[in-house]
Amino acid sequence: DVKVTQSSRYLVKRTGEKVFLECVQDMDHENMFWYRQDPGLGLRLIYFSYDVKMKEKGDIPEGYSVSREKKERFSLILESASTNQTSMYLCASRLQGGVSPLHFGNGTRLTVT
Amino acid sequence: GEDVEQSLFLSVREGDSSVINCTYTDSSSTYLYWYKQEPGAGLQLLTYIFSNMDMKQDQRLTVLLNKKDKHLSLRIADTQTGDSAIYFCAVMDTGRRALTFGSGTRLQVQP
């Protein structure tokens, strides 16, 4: 069974702090994704990565960056957290190509005060 | 880019059928998915359909795809209280190989 693990379930940070959200998958998946989930807006794609050292902007990359130094780990970085980044963050991974579905972690609920 | 739309809420009685609808804009989408999210959890894949299919059945779940109207539906037969969750429609963006999600439909099952 694929396991996608997000390091924190809940985080509370202050405005202006640098925040790291970590995600690890154990199935050697090439592709990894960060989404944020907000009520009524569904999931919106922030960044994704096709493979190690690769990264692509999603639909809402502003205020975020990512790092993929190892295949199993994909980190989301909030350079200077703001209150409008309070949200649920979901990490996902998939095998390259075809119908391979996304496998999701349980999410990190981030509150920025 | 791709746009995926769903209604936000559906309420049914236990034992009835539920039908959750979704529309999308990109006619070149090749794979379409339904995910389920229970409270406090991530998203779990329920089923998927290729764009060259009209229908797919998997136990209590039936997926219907109308490519002409760009309309996807998920039917849950004999709906149970355990089916209460948020259901997301998602479409593969073939250019980016990423999924675009709808806003999610909250299904409430009344006993």
PDB file of C-alpha atoms in Angstrom:
ATOM      1  CA  ASP A   1       0.000   0.000   0.000  1.00  0.00           C
ATOM      2  CA  VAL A   2       1.277   3.442  -0.931  1.00  0.00           C
ATOM      3  CA  LYS A   3       1.997   5.669   1.992  1.00  0.00           C
ATOM      4  CA  VAL A   4       2.281   9.441   1.741  1.00  0.00           C
ATOM      5  CA  THR A   5       3.271  10.964   5.048  1.00  0.00           C
ATOM      6  CA  GLN A   6       3.012  14.627   5.936  1.00  0.00           C
ATOM      7  CA  SER A   7       5.178  15.454   8.915  1.00  0.00           C
ATOM      8  CA  SER A   8       2.707  17.673  10.780  1.00  0.00           C
ATOM      9  CA  ARG A   9      -1.030  17.349  11.203  1.00  0.00           C
ATOM     10  CA  TYR A  10      -1.484  20.826  12.663  1.00  0.00           C
ATOM     11  CA  LEU A  11       0.789  23.850  12.601  1.00  0.00           C
ATOM     12  CA  VAL A  12       0.374  27.329  14.023  1.00  0.00           C
ATOM     13  CA  LYS A  13       2.785  29.985  12.811  1.00  0.00           C
ATOM     14  CA  ARG A  14       3.089  33.746  13.041  1.00  0.00           C
ATOM     15  CA  THR A  15       2.894  36.193  10.162  1.00  0.00           C
ATOM     16  CA  GLY A  16       6.301  36.643   8.560  1.00  0.00           C
ATOM     17  CA  GLU A  17       7.733  33.306   9.691  1.00  0.00           C
ATOM     18  CA  LYS A  18       9.366  30.931   7.221  1.00  0.00           C
ATOM     19  CA  VAL A  19       7.394  27.684   7.218  1.00  0.00           C
ATOM     20  CA  PHE A  20       8.417  24.250   5.961  1.00  0.00           C
ATOM     21  CA  LEU A  21       5.844  21.564   5.177  1.00  0.00           C
ATOM     22  CA  GLU A  22       7.370  18.143   4.600  1.00  0.00           C
ATOM     23  CA  CYS A  23       6.038  15.215   2.605  1.00  0.00           C
ATOM     24  CA  VAL A  24       7.530  11.757   2.152  1.00  0.00           C
ATOM     25  CA  GLN A  25       6.294   8.889  -0.038  1.00  0.00           C
ATOM     26  CA  ASP A  26       7.504   5.318   0.131  1.00  0.00           C
ATOM     27  CA  MET A  27       6.658   3.959  -3.339  1.00  0.00           C
ATOM     28  CA  ASP A  28       9.379   5.414  -5.548  1.00  0.00           C
ATOM     29  CA  HIS A  29       6.883   7.671  -7.328  1.00  0.00           C
ATOM     30  CA  GLU A  30       8.355  10.110  -9.813  1.00  0.00           C
ATOM     31  CA  ASN A  31       5.645  12.769  -9.594  1.00  0.00           C
ATOM     32  CA  MET A  32       4.773  14.718  -6.447  1.00  0.00           C
ATOM     33  CA  PHE A  33       2.289  17.535  -5.876  1.00  0.00           C
ATOM     34  CA  TRP A  34       1.277  20.157  -3.348  1.00  0.00           C
ATOM     35  CA  TYR A  35      -2.335  21.329  -3.222  1.00  0.00           C
ATOM     36  CA  ARG A  36      -4.158  23.597  -0.836  1.00  0.00           C
ATOM     37  CA  GLN A  37      -7.771  22.955   0.068  1.00  0.00           C
ATOM     38  CA  ASP A  38     -10.180  25.705   1.028  1.00  0.00           C
ATOM     39  CA  PRO A  39     -13.957  25.417   1.581  1.00  0.00           C
ATOM     40  CA  GLY A  40     -15.904  26.018  -1.618  1.00  0.00           C
ATOM     41  CA  LEU A  41     -12.726  26.197  -3.708  1.00  0.00           C
ATOM     42  CA  GLY A  42     -11.765  22.549  -3.783  1.00  0.00           C
ATOM     43  CA  LEU A  43      -8.102  21.700  -4.266  1.00  0.00           C
ATOM     44  CA  ARG A  44      -5.828  24.142  -6.017  1.00  0.00           C
ATOM     45  CA  LEU A  45      -2.422  23.133  -7.334  1.00  0.00           C
ATOM     46  CA  ILE A  46       0.496  25.080  -5.870  1.00  0.00           C
ATOM     47  CA  TYR A  47       3.585  23.319  -7.229  1.00  0.00           C
ATOM     48  CA  PHE A  48       4.487  19.931  -8.606  1.00  0.00           C
ATOM     49  CA  SER A  49       7.574  17.968  -9.488  1.00  0.00           C
ATOM     50  CA  TYR A  50       8.081  15.388 -12.241  1.00  0.00           C
ATOM     51  CA  ASP A  51      11.276  14.026 -10.705  1.00  0.00           C
ATOM     52  CA  VAL A  52      14.223  14.834  -8.434  1.00  0.00           C
ATOM     53  CA  LYS A  53      15.466  18.411  -8.716  1.00  0.00           C
ATOM     54  CA  MET A  54      12.569  19.295 -11.025  1.00  0.00           C
ATOM     55  CA  LYS A  55       9.739  21.668 -10.148  1.00  0.00           C
ATOM     56  CA  GLU A  56       6.864  23.308 -11.981  1.00  0.00           C
ATOM     57  CA  LYS A  57       4.505  26.067 -10.933  1.00  0.00           C
ATOM     58  CA  GLY A  58       0.885  25.172 -10.504  1.00  0.00           C
ATOM     59  CA  ASP A  59      -2.058  27.535 -10.521  1.00  0.00           C
ATOM     60  CA  ILE A  60      -1.312  29.476  -7.316  1.00  0.00           C
ATOM     61  CA  PRO A  61       2.483  29.477  -6.728  1.00  0.00           C
ATOM     62  CA  GLU A  62       2.776  33.031  -5.379  1.00  0.00           C
ATOM     63  CA  GLY A  63       4.206  33.118  -1.876  1.00  0.00           C
ATOM     64  CA  TYR A  64       5.418  29.513  -2.038  1.00  0.00           C
ATOM     65  CA  SER A  65       8.494  27.625  -3.162  1.00  0.00           C
ATOM     66  CA  VAL A  66       9.408  23.925  -3.175  1.00  0.00           C
ATOM     67  CA  SER A  67      12.387  21.646  -2.858  1.00  0.00           C
ATOM     68  CA  ARG A  68      12.910  18.119  -4.193  1.00  0.00           C
ATOM     69  CA  GLU A  69      16.431  17.010  -3.350  1.00  0.00           C
ATOM     70  CA  LYS A  70      15.499  13.337  -2.971  1.00  0.00           C
ATOM     71  CA  LYS A  71      12.927  11.330  -4.890  1.00  0.00           C
ATOM     72  CA  GLU A  72      10.873  10.431  -1.837  1.00  0.00           C
ATOM     73  CA  ARG A  73      10.678  13.898  -0.305  1.00  0.00           C
ATOM     74  CA  PHE A  74       8.907  17.039  -1.507  1.00  0.00           C
ATOM     75  CA  SER A  75       8.949  20.125   0.693  1.00  0.00           C
ATOM     76  CA  LEU A  76       6.688  23.151   0.476  1.00  0.00           C
ATOM     77  CA  ILE A  77       8.135  26.401   1.770  1.00  0.00           C
ATOM     78  CA  LEU A  78       6.264  29.527   2.736  1.00  0.00           C
ATOM     79  CA  GLU A  79       8.937  32.188   2.528  1.00  0.00           C
ATOM     80  CA  SER A  80       7.090  34.693   4.720  1.00  0.00           C
ATOM     81  CA  ALA A  81       3.810  33.321   6.014  1.00  0.00           C
ATOM     82  CA  SER A  82       0.705  35.488   5.710  1.00  0.00           C
ATOM     83  CA  THR A  83      -2.784  35.062   7.141  1.00  0.00           C
ATOM     84  CA  ASN A  84      -4.228  34.290   3.694  1.00  0.00           C
ATOM     85  CA  GLN A  85      -2.058  31.172   3.645  1.00  0.00           C
ATOM     86  CA  THR A  86      -4.084  29.687   6.479  1.00  0.00           C
ATOM     87  CA  SER A  87      -5.391  26.517   4.855  1.00  0.00           C
ATOM     88  CA  MET A  88      -5.264  22.732   4.621  1.00  0.00           C
ATOM     89  CA  TYR A  89      -2.241  21.592   2.615  1.00  0.00           C
ATOM     90  CA  LEU A  90      -2.328  18.242   0.860  1.00  0.00           C
ATOM     91  CA  CYS A  91       0.643  16.419  -0.599  1.00  0.00           C
ATOM     92  CA  ALA A  92       0.209  13.733  -3.261  1.00  0.00           C
ATOM     93  CA  SER A  93       2.351  11.430  -5.375  1.00  0.00           C
ATOM     94  CA  ARG A  94       1.890   9.211  -8.417  1.00  0.00           C
ATOM     95  CA  LEU A  95       3.793   7.030 -10.805  1.00  0.00           C
ATOM     96  CA  GLN A  96       4.778   8.689 -14.033  1.00  0.00           C
ATOM     97  CA  GLY A  97       2.328   8.352 -16.902  1.00  0.00           C
ATOM     98  CA  GLY A  98      -1.006   6.896 -17.864  1.00  0.00           C
ATOM     99  CA  VAL A  99      -3.890   6.425 -15.508  1.00  0.00           C
ATOM    100  CA  SER A 100      -1.822   6.249 -12.340  1.00  0.00           C
ATOM    101  CA  PRO A 101      -3.922   7.929  -9.674  1.00  0.00           C
ATOM    102  CA  LEU A 102      -2.769  10.439  -7.101  1.00  0.00           C
ATOM    103  CA  HIS A 103      -2.138   9.083  -3.618  1.00  0.00           C
ATOM    104  CA  PHE A 104      -2.701  11.662  -0.909  1.00  0.00           C
ATOM    105  CA  GLY A 105      -1.333  12.299   2.538  1.00  0.00           C
ATOM    106  CA  ASN A 106      -3.717  13.186   5.368  1.00  0.00           C
ATOM    107  CA  GLY A 107      -2.991  16.880   5.140  1.00  0.00           C
ATOM    108  CA  THR A 108      -1.440  19.602   7.275  1.00  0.00           C
ATOM    109  CA  ARG A 109      -3.767  22.222   8.666  1.00  0.00           C
ATOM    110  CA  LEU A 110      -1.761  25.440   8.859  1.00  0.00           C
ATOM    111  CA  THR A 111      -2.960  28.453  10.806  1.00  0.00           C
ATOM    112  CA  VAL A 112      -1.082  31.724  10.390  1.00  0.00           C
ATOM    113  CA  THR A 113      -1.824  34.289  13.086  1.00  0.00           C
TER     114      THR A 113
ATOM    115  CA  GLY B   1      -6.721  26.180 -18.114  1.00  0.00           C
ATOM    116  CA  GLU B   2      -9.141  23.456 -17.153  1.00  0.00           C
ATOM    117  CA  ASP B   3     -12.220  24.381 -15.142  1.00  0.00           C
ATOM    118  CA  VAL B   4     -14.149  21.744 -13.181  1.00  0.00           C
ATOM    119  CA  GLU B   5     -17.508  22.514 -11.560  1.00  0.00           C
ATOM    120  CA  GLN B   6     -19.601  20.647  -9.004  1.00  0.00           C
ATOM    121  CA  SER B   7     -22.569  21.531  -6.851  1.00  0.00           C
ATOM    122  CA  LEU B   8     -21.579  21.997  -3.211  1.00  0.00           C
ATOM    123  CA  PHE B   9     -24.129  19.929  -1.341  1.00  0.00           C
ATOM    124  CA  LEU B  10     -26.394  16.883  -1.711  1.00  0.00           C
ATOM    125  CA  SER B  11     -28.656  15.309   0.897  1.00  0.00           C
ATOM    126  CA  VAL B  12     -30.237  11.868   0.477  1.00  0.00           C
ATOM    127  CA  ARG B  13     -31.952   9.277   2.656  1.00  0.00           C
ATOM    128  CA  GLU B  14     -30.258   6.040   3.580  1.00  0.00           C
ATOM    129  CA  GLY B  15     -31.048   3.361   0.982  1.00  0.00           C
ATOM    130  CA  ASP B  16     -31.703   5.869  -1.817  1.00  0.00           C
ATOM    131  CA  SER B  17     -29.391   6.406  -4.782  1.00  0.00           C
ATOM    132  CA  SER B  18     -27.121   9.458  -4.837  1.00  0.00           C
ATOM    133  CA  VAL B  19     -26.062  11.166  -8.042  1.00  0.00           C
ATOM    134  CA  ILE B  20     -23.194  13.638  -7.935  1.00  0.00           C
ATOM    135  CA  ASN B  21     -22.600  15.692 -11.070  1.00  0.00           C
ATOM    136  CA  CYS B  22     -19.533  17.372 -12.516  1.00  0.00           C
ATOM    137  CA  THR B  23     -18.821  19.437 -15.630  1.00  0.00           C
ATOM    138  CA  TYR B  24     -15.433  20.246 -17.131  1.00  0.00           C
ATOM    139  CA  THR B  25     -14.146  22.414 -19.936  1.00  0.00           C
ATOM    140  CA  ASP B  26     -11.164  20.675 -21.575  1.00  0.00           C
ATOM    141  CA  SER B  27     -12.421  18.250 -24.211  1.00  0.00           C
ATOM    142  CA  SER B  28      -8.956  16.697 -24.576  1.00  0.00           C
ATOM    143  CA  SER B  29      -9.014  15.345 -21.002  1.00  0.00           C
ATOM    144  CA  THR B  30      -8.185  11.659 -21.141  1.00  0.00           C
ATOM    145  CA  TYR B  31      -8.719  10.466 -17.574  1.00  0.00           C
ATOM    146  CA  LEU B  32     -11.424  11.499 -15.145  1.00  0.00           C
ATOM    147  CA  TYR B  33     -11.500  10.537 -11.483  1.00  0.00           C
ATOM    148  CA  TRP B  34     -13.728  10.506  -8.441  1.00  0.00           C
ATOM    149  CA  TYR B  35     -12.163  10.916  -5.012  1.00  0.00           C
ATOM    150  CA  LYS B  36     -13.751  10.692  -1.568  1.00  0.00           C
ATOM    151  CA  GLN B  37     -12.666  12.662   1.491  1.00  0.00           C
ATOM    152  CA  GLU B  38     -13.847  11.661   4.932  1.00  0.00           C
ATOM    153  CA  PRO B  39     -13.547  14.112   7.848  1.00  0.00           C
ATOM    154  CA  GLY B  40      -9.950  14.668   8.920  1.00  0.00           C
ATOM    155  CA  ALA B  41      -8.477  12.536   6.147  1.00  0.00           C
ATOM    156  CA  GLY B  42      -6.780  12.972   2.815  1.00  0.00           C
ATOM    157  CA  LEU B  43      -8.446  12.072  -0.479  1.00  0.00           C
ATOM    158  CA  GLN B  44      -9.077   8.460  -1.371  1.00  0.00           C
ATOM    159  CA  LEU B  45      -9.468   7.332  -4.983  1.00  0.00           C
ATOM    160  CA  LEU B  46     -12.911   5.818  -5.591  1.00  0.00           C
ATOM    161  CA  THR B  47     -12.887   5.148  -9.308  1.00  0.00           C
ATOM    162  CA  TYR B  48     -11.786   6.542 -12.646  1.00  0.00           C
ATOM    163  CA  ILE B  49     -12.877   6.406 -16.276  1.00  0.00           C
ATOM    164  CA  PHE B  50     -11.064   6.780 -19.573  1.00  0.00           C
ATOM    165  CA  SER B  51     -12.419   9.325 -22.003  1.00  0.00           C
ATOM    166  CA  ASN B  52     -13.133   6.592 -24.585  1.00  0.00           C
ATOM    167  CA  MET B  53     -15.663   4.978 -22.215  1.00  0.00           C
ATOM    168  CA  ASP B  54     -19.277   5.999 -21.588  1.00  0.00           C
ATOM    169  CA  MET B  55     -19.843   4.081 -18.403  1.00  0.00           C
ATOM    170  CA  LYS B  56     -18.000   2.181 -15.724  1.00  0.00           C
ATOM    171  CA  GLN B  57     -19.548   0.153 -12.927  1.00  0.00           C
ATOM    172  CA  ASP B  58     -17.782  -0.923  -9.770  1.00  0.00           C
ATOM    173  CA  GLN B  59     -20.038  -2.553  -7.151  1.00  0.00           C
ATOM    174  CA  ARG B  60     -22.344   0.219  -5.865  1.00  0.00           C
ATOM    175  CA  LEU B  61     -20.638   2.895  -7.945  1.00  0.00           C
ATOM    176  CA  THR B  62     -21.564   3.815 -11.513  1.00  0.00           C
ATOM    177  CA  VAL B  63     -19.702   6.480 -13.444  1.00  0.00           C
ATOM    178  CA  LEU B  64     -21.307   7.996 -16.533  1.00  0.00           C
ATOM    179  CA  LEU B  65     -19.393  10.154 -18.990  1.00  0.00           C
ATOM    180  CA  ASN B  66     -21.023  12.338 -21.627  1.00  0.00           C
ATOM    181  CA  LYS B  67     -18.100  13.659 -23.664  1.00  0.00           C
ATOM    182  CA  LYS B  68     -20.255  15.784 -25.915  1.00  0.00           C
ATOM    183  CA  ASP B  69     -21.610  17.749 -22.957  1.00  0.00           C
ATOM    184  CA  LYS B  70     -18.397  17.366 -20.909  1.00  0.00           C
ATOM    185  CA  HIS B  71     -20.446  15.968 -18.063  1.00  0.00           C
ATOM    186  CA  LEU B  72     -19.394  13.319 -15.560  1.00  0.00           C
ATOM    187  CA  SER B  73     -21.576  11.776 -12.889  1.00  0.00           C
ATOM    188  CA  LEU B  74     -21.122   9.393  -9.989  1.00  0.00           C
ATOM    189  CA  ARG B  75     -24.060   7.298  -8.876  1.00  0.00           C
ATOM    190  CA  ILE B  76     -23.954   5.550  -5.516  1.00  0.00           C
ATOM    191  CA  ALA B  77     -26.592   2.866  -5.184  1.00  0.00           C
ATOM    192  CA  ASP B  78     -28.150   2.008  -1.809  1.00  0.00           C
ATOM    193  CA  THR B  79     -26.442   4.955  -0.107  1.00  0.00           C
ATOM    194  CA  GLN B  80     -25.316   4.292   3.479  1.00  0.00           C
ATOM    195  CA  THR B  81     -24.478   6.645   6.336  1.00  0.00           C
ATOM    196  CA  GLY B  82     -20.839   5.644   5.866  1.00  0.00           C
ATOM    197  CA  ASP B  83     -20.968   7.246   2.416  1.00  0.00           C
ATOM    198  CA  SER B  84     -21.300  10.689   4.023  1.00  0.00           C
ATOM    199  CA  ALA B  85     -18.206  12.569   2.860  1.00  0.00           C
ATOM    200  CA  ILE B  86     -17.007  15.128   0.349  1.00  0.00           C
ATOM    201  CA  TYR B  87     -16.736  13.815  -3.214  1.00  0.00           C
ATOM    202  CA  PHE B  88     -14.327  15.418  -5.656  1.00  0.00           C
ATOM    203  CA  CYS B  89     -14.374  15.171  -9.401  1.00  0.00           C
ATOM    204  CA  ALA B  90     -10.902  15.507 -10.963  1.00  0.00           C
ATOM    205  CA  VAL B  91      -9.724  15.717 -14.543  1.00  0.00           C
ATOM    206  CA  MET B  92      -6.251  14.994 -15.873  1.00  0.00           C
ATOM    207  CA  ASP B  93      -4.628  18.005 -17.455  1.00  0.00           C
ATOM    208  CA  THR B  94      -2.782  16.135 -20.181  1.00  0.00           C
ATOM    209  CA  GLY B  95      -0.371  19.000 -20.748  1.00  0.00           C
ATOM    210  CA  ARG B  96       0.843  19.222 -17.157  1.00  0.00           C
ATOM    211  CA  ARG B  97      -0.011  15.670 -16.134  1.00  0.00           C
ATOM    212  CA  ALA B  98      -1.597  17.127 -13.012  1.00  0.00           C
ATOM    213  CA  LEU B  99      -5.175  16.797 -11.799  1.00  0.00           C
ATOM    214  CA  THR B 100      -7.587  19.710 -11.728  1.00  0.00           C
ATOM    215  CA  PHE B 101     -10.219  19.284  -9.036  1.00  0.00           C
ATOM    216  CA  GLY B 102     -13.747  20.531  -8.640  1.00  0.00           C
ATOM    217  CA  SER B 103     -14.856  22.277  -5.473  1.00  0.00           C
ATOM    218  CA  GLY B 104     -16.219  19.049  -3.977  1.00  0.00           C
ATOM    219  CA  THR B 105     -19.783  17.946  -3.215  1.00  0.00           C
ATOM    220  CA  ARG B 106     -20.650  17.308   0.412  1.00  0.00           C
ATOM    221  CA  LEU B 107     -22.946  14.273   0.565  1.00  0.00           C
ATOM    222  CA  GLN B 108     -25.096  14.034   3.664  1.00  0.00           C
ATOM    223  CA  VAL B 109     -26.946  10.756   4.223  1.00  0.00           C
ATOM    224  CA  GLN B 110     -29.968  10.960   6.509  1.00  0.00           C
ATOM    225  CA  PRO B 111     -30.809   7.785   8.479  1.00  0.00           C
TER     226      PRO B 111
END
